Amino acid sequence: MNYCPNCGAELRAGAKFCPTCGYNVVQDEPIENESAEAATQTTQETFKLELEQAEGLNITRAAIKKRAQEKLSGRYGEWCKTIILLIVARFIAGFLFQIAYVHFFANGMLQLFSVFMPYSAYGYGYNYGYGSPYASFSLFLWFLLMIIAIILIFLIAALSTAVLQWCAIHTLRGNRADGLKIFAYFIKSQKDRILKANILIAIYTFLWSLLFVIPGIIKSASYAMTNYLLEKDDRLSASEAILLSRQIMHGYKLEFLILRYSFFFWHIATIFQVTNFYVMPYQNVTEIQFLDMLYNHYVAQNK
């Protein structure tokens, strides 16, 4: 049984007005509906998905470069031996590839020529032995040497990145940047995790680069912190460091790429090789300075 909230008179079922005083007994319902709607809206707003936005590091590229130059002041000479060894290694690998490629291409053309024109007009052999089994074996050896040279170029490119980044880390920490000792440390004390990580990065980047280059450039930024993390924590495996690098670099890849390609005109000058002794230390220390600040920022956010 319902009663009027105003006068207390008895109300029939479904009545909207009190028959005694005329009070509107349903006037409070909209308020209740509004409260329910407000509660529903509040609940929806509480569980609304908000995308996390990456926060900047609140520092300019010029400031990062200035700090890197301060760290390198009077220490460029420490890098000379490392840079010379890298230049020599790249030159030898490139020279081997060129020699193997030229001989393979030349012998291959002569083999093909000997198949279609085995004899001269005077009845003498045209091929001078190029159609013999020995010539085929020689062609195979030049092909094998060319493949070895390509693998060597690939390994030098992958490991030179690791050596240069570790040299930059040592420079930031005030230690001597000796690339030869660092490479020996990779081989003897790191259980191949440095070699494995950098080879995997090179393979992943190459495969992504097959998709019109741009994805490879973006992925190179994702993997940029791998060597820094491997040096920071010797318990990380190669795959763990790559995964963590991708996680930390999320939202900061563009900033890193802008910083990296701000050295574009310096790289044009490195065709003379002499400027490598300035550009290589400068760029690598600058990038590691950025990664170091980003790592500290990440740690502060994820305590």
PDB file of C-alpha atoms in Angstrom:
ATOM      1  CA  MET A   1       0.000   0.000   0.000  1.00  0.00           C
ATOM      2  CA  ASN A   2       1.259   3.475  -0.949  1.00  0.00           C
ATOM      3  CA  TYR A   3       0.709   6.702   0.964  1.00  0.00           C
ATOM      4  CA  CYS A   4       1.013  10.336  -0.021  1.00  0.00           C
ATOM      5  CA  PRO A   5       4.324  11.790   1.230  1.00  0.00           C
ATOM      6  CA  ASN A   6       2.590  15.176   1.745  1.00  0.00           C
ATOM      7  CA  CYS A   7      -0.606  14.423   3.641  1.00  0.00           C
ATOM      8  CA  GLY A   8      -0.370  10.692   4.372  1.00  0.00           C
ATOM      9  CA  ALA A   9      -3.574   9.776   2.532  1.00  0.00           C
ATOM     10  CA  GLU A  10      -3.915   6.306   1.070  1.00  0.00           C
ATOM     11  CA  LEU A  11      -3.066   6.033  -2.631  1.00  0.00           C
ATOM     12  CA  ARG A  12      -4.327   3.487  -5.134  1.00  0.00           C
ATOM     13  CA  ALA A  13      -1.832   1.517  -7.181  1.00  0.00           C
ATOM     14  CA  GLY A  14      -0.344   3.519 -10.078  1.00  0.00           C
ATOM     15  CA  ALA A  15      -1.725   6.872  -8.882  1.00  0.00           C
ATOM     16  CA  LYS A  16       0.316   9.912  -9.925  1.00  0.00           C
ATOM     17  CA  PHE A  17      -1.568  12.487  -7.807  1.00  0.00           C
ATOM     18  CA  CYS A  18      -2.939  12.377  -4.279  1.00  0.00           C
ATOM     19  CA  PRO A  19      -6.799  12.413  -4.368  1.00  0.00           C
ATOM     20  CA  THR A  20      -6.858  14.399  -1.103  1.00  0.00           C
ATOM     21  CA  CYS A  21      -4.258  17.167  -1.530  1.00  0.00           C
ATOM     22  CA  GLY A  22      -3.357  16.826  -5.212  1.00  0.00           C
ATOM     23  CA  TYR A  23       0.350  16.277  -4.499  1.00  0.00           C
ATOM     24  CA  ASN A  24       2.420  14.959  -7.427  1.00  0.00           C
ATOM     25  CA  VAL A  25       3.740  11.696  -6.038  1.00  0.00           C
ATOM     26  CA  VAL A  26       6.065  10.984  -9.015  1.00  0.00           C
ATOM     27  CA  GLN A  27       7.910  14.328  -9.011  1.00  0.00           C
ATOM     28  CA  ASP A  28      10.933  12.778  -7.263  1.00  0.00           C
ATOM     29  CA  GLU A  29      11.438  10.056  -9.902  1.00  0.00           C
ATOM     30  CA  PRO A  30      13.286  12.243 -12.448  1.00  0.00           C
ATOM     31  CA  ILE A  31      15.677  13.209  -9.699  1.00  0.00           C
ATOM     32  CA  GLU A  32      16.299   9.535  -8.978  1.00  0.00           C
ATOM     33  CA  ASN A  33      16.783   8.886 -12.705  1.00  0.00           C
ATOM     34  CA  GLU A  34      19.202  11.792 -12.960  1.00  0.00           C
ATOM     35  CA  SER A  35      21.140  10.388  -9.997  1.00  0.00           C
ATOM     36  CA  ALA A  36      21.296   6.992 -11.657  1.00  0.00           C
ATOM     37  CA  GLU A  37      22.452   8.539 -14.935  1.00  0.00           C
ATOM     38  CA  ALA A  38      25.073  10.579 -13.093  1.00  0.00           C
ATOM     39  CA  ALA A  39      26.289   7.459 -11.279  1.00  0.00           C
ATOM     40  CA  THR A  40      26.458   5.572 -14.590  1.00  0.00           C
ATOM     41  CA  GLN A  41      28.354   8.433 -16.217  1.00  0.00           C
ATOM     42  CA  THR A  42      30.769   8.596 -13.287  1.00  0.00           C
ATOM     43  CA  THR A  43      31.325   4.854 -13.495  1.00  0.00           C
ATOM     44  CA  GLN A  44      31.987   5.078 -17.232  1.00  0.00           C
ATOM     45  CA  GLU A  45      34.411   7.965 -16.747  1.00  0.00           C
ATOM     46  CA  THR A  46      36.196   6.029 -14.015  1.00  0.00           C
ATOM     47  CA  PHE A  47      36.889   3.114 -16.323  1.00  0.00           C
ATOM     48  CA  LYS A  48      37.517   5.203 -19.439  1.00  0.00           C
ATOM     49  CA  LEU A  49      40.655   4.050 -21.290  1.00  0.00           C
ATOM     50  CA  GLU A  50      43.256   6.800 -21.396  1.00  0.00           C
ATOM     51  CA  LEU A  51      46.329   6.376 -23.578  1.00  0.00           C
ATOM     52  CA  GLU A  52      49.567   7.135 -21.821  1.00  0.00           C
ATOM     53  CA  GLN A  53      51.508   9.923 -23.468  1.00  0.00           C
ATOM     54  CA  ALA A  54      55.280   9.909 -23.525  1.00  0.00           C
ATOM     55  CA  GLU A  55      56.799  12.726 -21.541  1.00  0.00           C
ATOM     56  CA  GLY A  56      59.764  14.593 -22.940  1.00  0.00           C
ATOM     57  CA  LEU A  57      63.135  14.725 -21.241  1.00  0.00           C
ATOM     58  CA  ASN A  58      62.931  18.511 -20.907  1.00  0.00           C
ATOM     59  CA  ILE A  59      66.284  19.094 -22.552  1.00  0.00           C
ATOM     60  CA  THR A  60      67.262  20.347 -25.981  1.00  0.00           C
ATOM     61  CA  ARG A  61      69.459  18.524 -28.484  1.00  0.00           C
ATOM     62  CA  ALA A  62      71.934  21.383 -28.253  1.00  0.00           C
ATOM     63  CA  ALA A  63      72.230  20.837 -24.495  1.00  0.00           C
ATOM     64  CA  ILE A  64      72.792  17.081 -24.939  1.00  0.00           C
ATOM     65  CA  LYS A  65      75.504  17.742 -27.539  1.00  0.00           C
ATOM     66  CA  LYS A  66      77.139  20.314 -25.304  1.00  0.00           C
ATOM     67  CA  ARG A  67      77.316  17.797 -22.435  1.00  0.00           C
ATOM     68  CA  ALA A  68      78.824  15.219 -24.795  1.00  0.00           C
ATOM     69  CA  GLN A  69      81.496  17.675 -25.926  1.00  0.00           C
ATOM     70  CA  GLU A  70      82.300  18.459 -22.307  1.00  0.00           C
ATOM     71  CA  LYS A  71      82.765  14.741 -21.584  1.00  0.00           C
ATOM     72  CA  LEU A  72      85.003  14.373 -24.661  1.00  0.00           C
ATOM     73  CA  SER A  73      87.096  17.445 -23.958  1.00  0.00           C
ATOM     74  CA  GLY A  74      90.746  16.373 -24.141  1.00  0.00           C
ATOM     75  CA  ARG A  75      89.806  12.711 -24.665  1.00  0.00           C
ATOM     76  CA  TYR A  76      89.415  12.372 -28.429  1.00  0.00           C
ATOM     77  CA  GLY A  77      92.860  10.786 -28.586  1.00  0.00           C
ATOM     78  CA  GLU A  78      91.617   7.749 -26.654  1.00  0.00           C
ATOM     79  CA  TRP A  79      89.376   6.882 -29.587  1.00  0.00           C
ATOM     80  CA  CYS A  80      92.079   7.041 -32.274  1.00  0.00           C
ATOM     81  CA  LYS A  81      93.257   3.432 -32.008  1.00  0.00           C
ATOM     82  CA  THR A  82      89.685   2.107 -32.054  1.00  0.00           C
ATOM     83  CA  ILE A  83      88.702   4.190 -35.082  1.00  0.00           C
ATOM     84  CA  ILE A  84      91.849   3.226 -37.013  1.00  0.00           C
ATOM     85  CA  LEU A  85      91.211  -0.476 -36.378  1.00  0.00           C
ATOM     86  CA  LEU A  86      87.602  -0.147 -37.529  1.00  0.00           C
ATOM     87  CA  ILE A  87      88.601   1.713 -40.698  1.00  0.00           C
ATOM     88  CA  VAL A  88      91.253  -0.905 -41.503  1.00  0.00           C
ATOM     89  CA  ALA A  89      88.845  -3.791 -40.842  1.00  0.00           C
ATOM     90  CA  ARG A  90      86.178  -2.266 -43.067  1.00  0.00           C
ATOM     91  CA  PHE A  91      88.723  -1.565 -45.806  1.00  0.00           C
ATOM     92  CA  ILE A  92      90.047  -5.142 -45.783  1.00  0.00           C
ATOM     93  CA  ALA A  93      86.552  -6.647 -45.863  1.00  0.00           C
ATOM     94  CA  GLY A  94      85.471  -4.304 -48.657  1.00  0.00           C
ATOM     95  CA  PHE A  95      88.655  -4.974 -50.636  1.00  0.00           C
ATOM     96  CA  LEU A  96      88.171  -8.751 -50.373  1.00  0.00           C
ATOM     97  CA  PHE A  97      84.601  -8.399 -51.590  1.00  0.00           C
ATOM     98  CA  GLN A  98      85.629  -6.284 -54.571  1.00  0.00           C
ATOM     99  CA  ILE A  99      88.403  -8.711 -55.589  1.00  0.00           C
ATOM    100  CA  ALA A 100      86.101 -11.727 -55.250  1.00  0.00           C
ATOM    101  CA  TYR A 101      83.241 -10.015 -57.074  1.00  0.00           C
ATOM    102  CA  VAL A 102      85.388  -8.891 -60.004  1.00  0.00           C
ATOM    103  CA  HIS A 103      86.972 -12.330 -60.460  1.00  0.00           C
ATOM    104  CA  PHE A 104      83.651 -14.125 -60.048  1.00  0.00           C
ATOM    105  CA  PHE A 105      81.929 -11.856 -62.561  1.00  0.00           C
ATOM    106  CA  ALA A 106      84.820 -11.996 -65.048  1.00  0.00           C
ATOM    107  CA  ASN A 107      85.211 -15.773 -64.835  1.00  0.00           C
ATOM    108  CA  GLY A 108      81.464 -16.242 -65.065  1.00  0.00           C
ATOM    109  CA  MET A 109      81.260 -14.173 -68.250  1.00  0.00           C
ATOM    110  CA  LEU A 110      84.182 -16.087 -69.779  1.00  0.00           C
ATOM    111  CA  GLN A 111      82.516 -19.384 -68.891  1.00  0.00           C
ATOM    112  CA  LEU A 112      79.335 -18.220 -70.559  1.00  0.00           C
ATOM    113  CA  PHE A 113      81.301 -16.927 -73.551  1.00  0.00           C
ATOM    114  CA  SER A 114      83.084 -20.263 -73.924  1.00  0.00           C
ATOM    115  CA  VAL A 115      79.758 -22.128 -74.082  1.00  0.00           C
ATOM    116  CA  PHE A 116      78.365 -20.127 -77.000  1.00  0.00           C
ATOM    117  CA  MET A 117      81.658 -19.569 -78.887  1.00  0.00           C
ATOM    118  CA  PRO A 118      83.922 -22.536 -78.184  1.00  0.00           C
ATOM    119  CA  TYR A 119      86.117 -22.070 -81.260  1.00  0.00           C
ATOM    120  CA  SER A 120      87.626 -19.257 -83.231  1.00  0.00           C
ATOM    121  CA  ALA A 121      87.505 -18.863 -86.981  1.00  0.00           C
ATOM    122  CA  TYR A 122      90.947 -20.467 -87.235  1.00  0.00           C
ATOM    123  CA  GLY A 123      89.945 -23.607 -85.403  1.00  0.00           C
ATOM    124  CA  TYR A 124      91.795 -22.750 -82.193  1.00  0.00           C
ATOM    125  CA  GLY A 125      90.092 -22.990 -78.848  1.00  0.00           C
ATOM    126  CA  TYR A 126      88.465 -19.759 -77.814  1.00  0.00           C
ATOM    127  CA  ASN A 127      87.943 -20.593 -74.210  1.00  0.00           C
ATOM    128  CA  TYR A 128      91.590 -21.168 -73.184  1.00  0.00           C
ATOM    129  CA  GLY A 129      90.480 -23.676 -70.616  1.00  0.00           C
ATOM    130  CA  TYR A 130      87.530 -21.675 -69.236  1.00  0.00           C
ATOM    131  CA  GLY A 131      85.188 -24.546 -69.949  1.00  0.00           C
ATOM    132  CA  SER A 132      87.311 -27.029 -68.002  1.00  0.00           C
ATOM    133  CA  PRO A 133      86.444 -28.436 -64.556  1.00  0.00           C
ATOM    134  CA  TYR A 134      89.336 -26.434 -63.118  1.00  0.00           C
ATOM    135  CA  ALA A 135      87.748 -23.204 -64.311  1.00  0.00           C
ATOM    136  CA  SER A 136      84.408 -24.190 -62.743  1.00  0.00           C
ATOM    137  CA  PHE A 137      86.144 -24.948 -59.447  1.00  0.00           C
ATOM    138  CA  SER A 138      87.924 -21.595 -59.599  1.00  0.00           C
ATOM    139  CA  LEU A 139      84.570 -19.880 -60.186  1.00  0.00           C
ATOM    140  CA  PHE A 140      83.134 -21.647 -57.136  1.00  0.00           C
ATOM    141  CA  LEU A 141      86.089 -20.527 -54.979  1.00  0.00           C
ATOM    142  CA  TRP A 142      85.626 -16.883 -55.989  1.00  0.00           C
ATOM    143  CA  PHE A 143      81.912 -17.168 -55.225  1.00  0.00           C
ATOM    144  CA  LEU A 144      82.688 -18.673 -51.808  1.00  0.00           C
ATOM    145  CA  LEU A 145      85.185 -15.901 -51.069  1.00  0.00           C
ATOM    146  CA  MET A 146      82.586 -13.298 -52.054  1.00  0.00           C
ATOM    147  CA  ILE A 147      80.062 -14.815 -49.615  1.00  0.00           C
ATOM    148  CA  ILE A 148      82.688 -14.873 -46.842  1.00  0.00           C
ATOM    149  CA  ALA A 149      83.495 -11.215 -47.525  1.00  0.00           C
ATOM    150  CA  ILE A 150      79.794 -10.285 -47.310  1.00  0.00           C
ATOM    151  CA  ILE A 151      79.470 -12.097 -43.965  1.00  0.00           C
ATOM    152  CA  LEU A 152      82.631 -10.370 -42.741  1.00  0.00           C
ATOM    153  CA  ILE A 153      81.284  -6.944 -43.734  1.00  0.00           C
ATOM    154  CA  PHE A 154      78.025  -7.761 -41.937  1.00  0.00           C
ATOM    155  CA  LEU A 155      79.803  -8.836 -38.728  1.00  0.00           C
ATOM    156  CA  ILE A 156      82.131  -5.824 -38.723  1.00  0.00           C
ATOM    157  CA  ALA A 157      79.163  -3.465 -39.159  1.00  0.00           C
ATOM    158  CA  ALA A 158      77.270  -5.149 -36.308  1.00  0.00           C
ATOM    159  CA  LEU A 159      80.163  -5.352 -33.852  1.00  0.00           C
ATOM    160  CA  SER A 160      81.559  -1.904 -34.620  1.00  0.00           C
ATOM    161  CA  THR A 161      78.281  -0.441 -33.315  1.00  0.00           C
ATOM    162  CA  ALA A 162      78.693  -2.342 -30.053  1.00  0.00           C
ATOM    163  CA  VAL A 163      82.357  -1.342 -29.651  1.00  0.00           C
ATOM    164  CA  LEU A 164      81.664   2.344 -30.331  1.00  0.00           C
ATOM    165  CA  GLN A 165      78.689   2.458 -27.954  1.00  0.00           C
ATOM    166  CA  TRP A 166      80.662   0.782 -25.179  1.00  0.00           C
ATOM    167  CA  CYS A 167      83.515   3.236 -25.770  1.00  0.00           C
ATOM    168  CA  ALA A 168      80.987   6.054 -25.385  1.00  0.00           C
ATOM    169  CA  ILE A 169      79.708   4.538 -22.130  1.00  0.00           C
ATOM    170  CA  HIS A 170      83.265   4.371 -20.793  1.00  0.00           C
ATOM    171  CA  THR A 171      83.840   7.992 -21.795  1.00  0.00           C
ATOM    172  CA  LEU A 172      80.711   9.125 -19.937  1.00  0.00           C
ATOM    173  CA  ARG A 173      81.858   7.267 -16.829  1.00  0.00           C
ATOM    174  CA  GLY A 174      85.345   8.693 -16.970  1.00  0.00           C
ATOM    175  CA  ASN A 175      87.029   5.428 -18.015  1.00  0.00           C
ATOM    176  CA  ARG A 176      89.441   4.986 -20.914  1.00  0.00           C
ATOM    177  CA  ALA A 177      87.762   4.200 -24.237  1.00  0.00           C
ATOM    178  CA  ASP A 178      89.893   1.322 -25.569  1.00  0.00           C
ATOM    179  CA  GLY A 179      87.963  -0.504 -28.276  1.00  0.00           C
ATOM    180  CA  LEU A 180      90.439  -3.383 -28.547  1.00  0.00           C
ATOM    181  CA  LYS A 181      90.135  -4.221 -24.840  1.00  0.00           C
ATOM    182  CA  ILE A 182      86.364  -3.839 -25.014  1.00  0.00           C
ATOM    183  CA  PHE A 183      86.161  -6.269 -27.943  1.00  0.00           C
ATOM    184  CA  ALA A 184      88.382  -8.742 -26.075  1.00  0.00           C
ATOM    185  CA  TYR A 185      86.039  -8.381 -23.109  1.00  0.00           C
ATOM    186  CA  PHE A 186      83.104  -9.249 -25.392  1.00  0.00           C
ATOM    187  CA  ILE A 187      84.808 -12.463 -26.459  1.00  0.00           C
ATOM    188  CA  LYS A 188      86.217 -13.619 -23.127  1.00  0.00           C
ATOM    189  CA  SER A 189      83.813 -12.489 -20.427  1.00  0.00           C
ATOM    190  CA  GLN A 190      80.358 -11.916 -21.871  1.00  0.00           C
ATOM    191  CA  LYS A 191      79.372 -15.494 -22.826  1.00  0.00           C
ATOM    192  CA  ASP A 192      78.587 -14.318 -26.374  1.00  0.00           C
ATOM    193  CA  ARG A 193      75.566 -12.291 -25.247  1.00  0.00           C
ATOM    194  CA  ILE A 194      77.001  -9.059 -26.736  1.00  0.00           C
ATOM    195  CA  LEU A 195      77.854 -10.761 -30.035  1.00  0.00           C
ATOM    196  CA  LYS A 196      74.471 -12.480 -30.174  1.00  0.00           C
ATOM    197  CA  ALA A 197      72.520  -9.312 -29.379  1.00  0.00           C
ATOM    198  CA  ASN A 198      74.243  -7.191 -32.014  1.00  0.00           C
ATOM    199  CA  ILE A 199      74.036  -9.869 -34.696  1.00  0.00           C
ATOM    200  CA  LEU A 200      70.315 -10.283 -33.966  1.00  0.00           C
ATOM    201  CA  ILE A 201      69.839  -6.509 -34.152  1.00  0.00           C
ATOM    202  CA  ALA A 202      71.639  -6.382 -37.505  1.00  0.00           C
ATOM    203  CA  ILE A 203      69.504  -9.233 -38.883  1.00  0.00           C
ATOM    204  CA  TYR A 204      66.225  -7.749 -37.590  1.00  0.00           C
ATOM    205  CA  THR A 205      67.089  -4.291 -38.934  1.00  0.00           C
ATOM    206  CA  PHE A 206      68.042  -5.708 -42.327  1.00  0.00           C
ATOM    207  CA  LEU A 207      64.807  -7.682 -42.591  1.00  0.00           C
ATOM    208  CA  TRP A 208      62.701  -4.679 -41.607  1.00  0.00           C
ATOM    209  CA  SER A 209      64.637  -2.546 -44.100  1.00  0.00           C
ATOM    210  CA  LEU A 210      63.382  -4.769 -46.902  1.00  0.00           C
ATOM    211  CA  LEU A 211      59.996  -3.068 -46.372  1.00  0.00           C
ATOM    212  CA  PHE A 212      61.019   0.132 -48.166  1.00  0.00           C
ATOM    213  CA  VAL A 213      63.822   1.096 -45.722  1.00  0.00           C
ATOM    214  CA  ILE A 214      61.722   3.269 -43.359  1.00  0.00           C
ATOM    215  CA  PRO A 215      60.662   0.396 -41.020  1.00  0.00           C
ATOM    216  CA  GLY A 216      64.325  -0.578 -40.688  1.00  0.00           C
ATOM    217  CA  ILE A 217      65.255   2.959 -39.609  1.00  0.00           C
ATOM    218  CA  ILE A 218      62.449   2.991 -37.034  1.00  0.00           C
ATOM    219  CA  LYS A 219      63.455  -0.431 -35.686  1.00  0.00           C
ATOM    220  CA  SER A 220      67.074   0.665 -35.386  1.00  0.00           C
ATOM    221  CA  ALA A 221      65.843   3.311 -32.946  1.00  0.00           C
ATOM    222  CA  SER A 222      63.861   0.669 -31.025  1.00  0.00           C
ATOM    223  CA  TYR A 223      67.024  -1.413 -30.540  1.00  0.00           C
ATOM    224  CA  ALA A 224      69.282   1.574 -29.813  1.00  0.00           C
ATOM    225  CA  MET A 225      69.466   1.017 -26.059  1.00  0.00           C
ATOM    226  CA  THR A 226      70.385  -2.683 -26.203  1.00  0.00           C
ATOM    227  CA  ASN A 227      74.138  -2.289 -25.689  1.00  0.00           C
ATOM    228  CA  TYR A 228      73.599   0.294 -22.962  1.00  0.00           C
ATOM    229  CA  LEU A 229      71.352  -2.163 -21.095  1.00  0.00           C
ATOM    230  CA  LEU A 230      73.769  -5.061 -21.564  1.00  0.00           C
ATOM    231  CA  GLU A 231      76.541  -2.974 -20.027  1.00  0.00           C
ATOM    232  CA  LYS A 232      74.229  -1.744 -17.267  1.00  0.00           C
ATOM    233  CA  ASP A 233      73.091  -5.207 -16.161  1.00  0.00           C
ATOM    234  CA  ASP A 234      75.266  -8.244 -16.863  1.00  0.00           C
ATOM    235  CA  ARG A 235      72.366 -10.545 -15.938  1.00  0.00           C
ATOM    236  CA  LEU A 236      70.324  -9.595 -19.002  1.00  0.00           C
ATOM    237  CA  SER A 237      70.364 -11.988 -21.924  1.00  0.00           C
ATOM    238  CA  ALA A 238      70.549 -10.756 -25.515  1.00  0.00           C
ATOM    239  CA  SER A 239      66.816 -11.214 -26.165  1.00  0.00           C
ATOM    240  CA  GLU A 240      65.850  -9.631 -22.824  1.00  0.00           C
ATOM    241  CA  ALA A 241      67.970  -6.556 -23.527  1.00  0.00           C
ATOM    242  CA  ILE A 242      66.427  -6.164 -26.996  1.00  0.00           C
ATOM    243  CA  LEU A 243      62.911  -6.481 -25.567  1.00  0.00           C
ATOM    244  CA  LEU A 244      63.601  -3.991 -22.766  1.00  0.00           C
ATOM    245  CA  SER A 245      65.159  -1.560 -25.252  1.00  0.00           C
ATOM    246  CA  ARG A 246      61.985  -1.645 -27.327  1.00  0.00           C
ATOM    247  CA  GLN A 247      59.932  -0.994 -24.200  1.00  0.00           C
ATOM    248  CA  ILE A 248      62.013   1.969 -22.990  1.00  0.00           C
ATOM    249  CA  MET A 249      62.299   3.543 -26.454  1.00  0.00           C
ATOM    250  CA  HIS A 250      58.520   3.446 -26.951  1.00  0.00           C
ATOM    251  CA  GLY A 251      57.432   7.045 -27.485  1.00  0.00           C
ATOM    252  CA  TYR A 252      60.999   8.334 -27.839  1.00  0.00           C
ATOM    253  CA  LYS A 253      62.090   6.826 -31.169  1.00  0.00           C
ATOM    254  CA  LEU A 254      61.363  10.010 -33.102  1.00  0.00           C
ATOM    255  CA  GLU A 255      63.348  12.135 -30.657  1.00  0.00           C
ATOM    256  CA  PHE A 256      66.261   9.725 -30.928  1.00  0.00           C
ATOM    257  CA  LEU A 257      66.165   9.620 -34.738  1.00  0.00           C
ATOM    258  CA  ILE A 258      66.079  13.405 -34.956  1.00  0.00           C
ATOM    259  CA  LEU A 259      69.126  13.507 -32.693  1.00  0.00           C
ATOM    260  CA  ARG A 260      70.914  10.838 -34.756  1.00  0.00           C
ATOM    261  CA  TYR A 261      70.217  12.447 -38.125  1.00  0.00           C
ATOM    262  CA  SER A 262      71.254  15.853 -36.866  1.00  0.00           C
ATOM    263  CA  PHE A 263      74.759  14.516 -37.643  1.00  0.00           C
ATOM    264  CA  PHE A 264      73.837  14.001 -41.317  1.00  0.00           C
ATOM    265  CA  PHE A 265      76.096  16.730 -42.687  1.00  0.00           C
ATOM    266  CA  TRP A 266      78.948  15.532 -40.490  1.00  0.00           C
ATOM    267  CA  HIS A 267      78.623  12.113 -42.137  1.00  0.00           C
ATOM    268  CA  ILE A 268      78.963  13.698 -45.563  1.00  0.00           C
ATOM    269  CA  ALA A 269      82.320  15.055 -44.423  1.00  0.00           C
ATOM    270  CA  THR A 270      83.457  11.601 -43.244  1.00  0.00           C
ATOM    271  CA  ILE A 271      84.076  10.475 -46.831  1.00  0.00           C
ATOM    272  CA  PHE A 272      87.546  11.903 -46.251  1.00  0.00           C
ATOM    273  CA  GLN A 273      87.937   9.546 -43.224  1.00  0.00           C
ATOM    274  CA  VAL A 274      89.923  12.158 -41.268  1.00  0.00           C
ATOM    275  CA  THR A 275      86.765  13.654 -39.765  1.00  0.00           C
ATOM    276  CA  ASN A 276      85.865  10.217 -38.368  1.00  0.00           C
ATOM    277  CA  PHE A 277      88.227  10.924 -35.485  1.00  0.00           C
ATOM    278  CA  TYR A 278      85.907  13.748 -34.433  1.00  0.00           C
ATOM    279  CA  VAL A 279      82.464  12.626 -35.645  1.00  0.00           C
ATOM    280  CA  MET A 280      82.467   9.042 -34.309  1.00  0.00           C
ATOM    281  CA  PRO A 281      83.229   9.959 -30.678  1.00  0.00           C
ATOM    282  CA  TYR A 282      80.987  13.026 -30.827  1.00  0.00           C
ATOM    283  CA  GLN A 283      77.918  11.210 -32.205  1.00  0.00           C
ATOM    284  CA  ASN A 284      78.232   8.073 -30.079  1.00  0.00           C
ATOM    285  CA  VAL A 285      78.754   9.947 -26.812  1.00  0.00           C
ATOM    286  CA  THR A 286      75.826  12.230 -27.683  1.00  0.00           C
ATOM    287  CA  GLU A 287      73.532   9.259 -28.343  1.00  0.00           C
ATOM    288  CA  ILE A 288      74.617   7.433 -25.189  1.00  0.00           C
ATOM    289  CA  GLN A 289      74.099  10.660 -23.220  1.00  0.00           C
ATOM    290  CA  PHE A 290      70.512  10.734 -24.512  1.00  0.00           C
ATOM    291  CA  LEU A 291      69.982   7.026 -23.727  1.00  0.00           C
ATOM    292  CA  ASP A 292      71.424   7.457 -20.232  1.00  0.00           C
ATOM    293  CA  MET A 293      68.997  10.281 -19.483  1.00  0.00           C
ATOM    294  CA  LEU A 294      66.111   8.294 -20.945  1.00  0.00           C
ATOM    295  CA  TYR A 295      67.000   5.241 -18.836  1.00  0.00           C
ATOM    296  CA  ASN A 296      67.057   7.322 -15.639  1.00  0.00           C
ATOM    297  CA  HIS A 297      63.731   8.869 -16.644  1.00  0.00           C
ATOM    298  CA  TYR A 298      62.273   5.403 -17.217  1.00  0.00           C
ATOM    299  CA  VAL A 299      63.534   4.131 -13.856  1.00  0.00           C
ATOM    300  CA  ALA A 300      62.085   7.167 -12.054  1.00  0.00           C
ATOM    301  CA  GLN A 301      58.682   6.539 -13.651  1.00  0.00           C
ATOM    302  CA  ASN A 302      58.654   2.806 -12.893  1.00  0.00           C
ATOM    303  CA  LYS A 303      59.924   2.597  -9.315  1.00  0.00           C
TER     304      LYS A 303
END
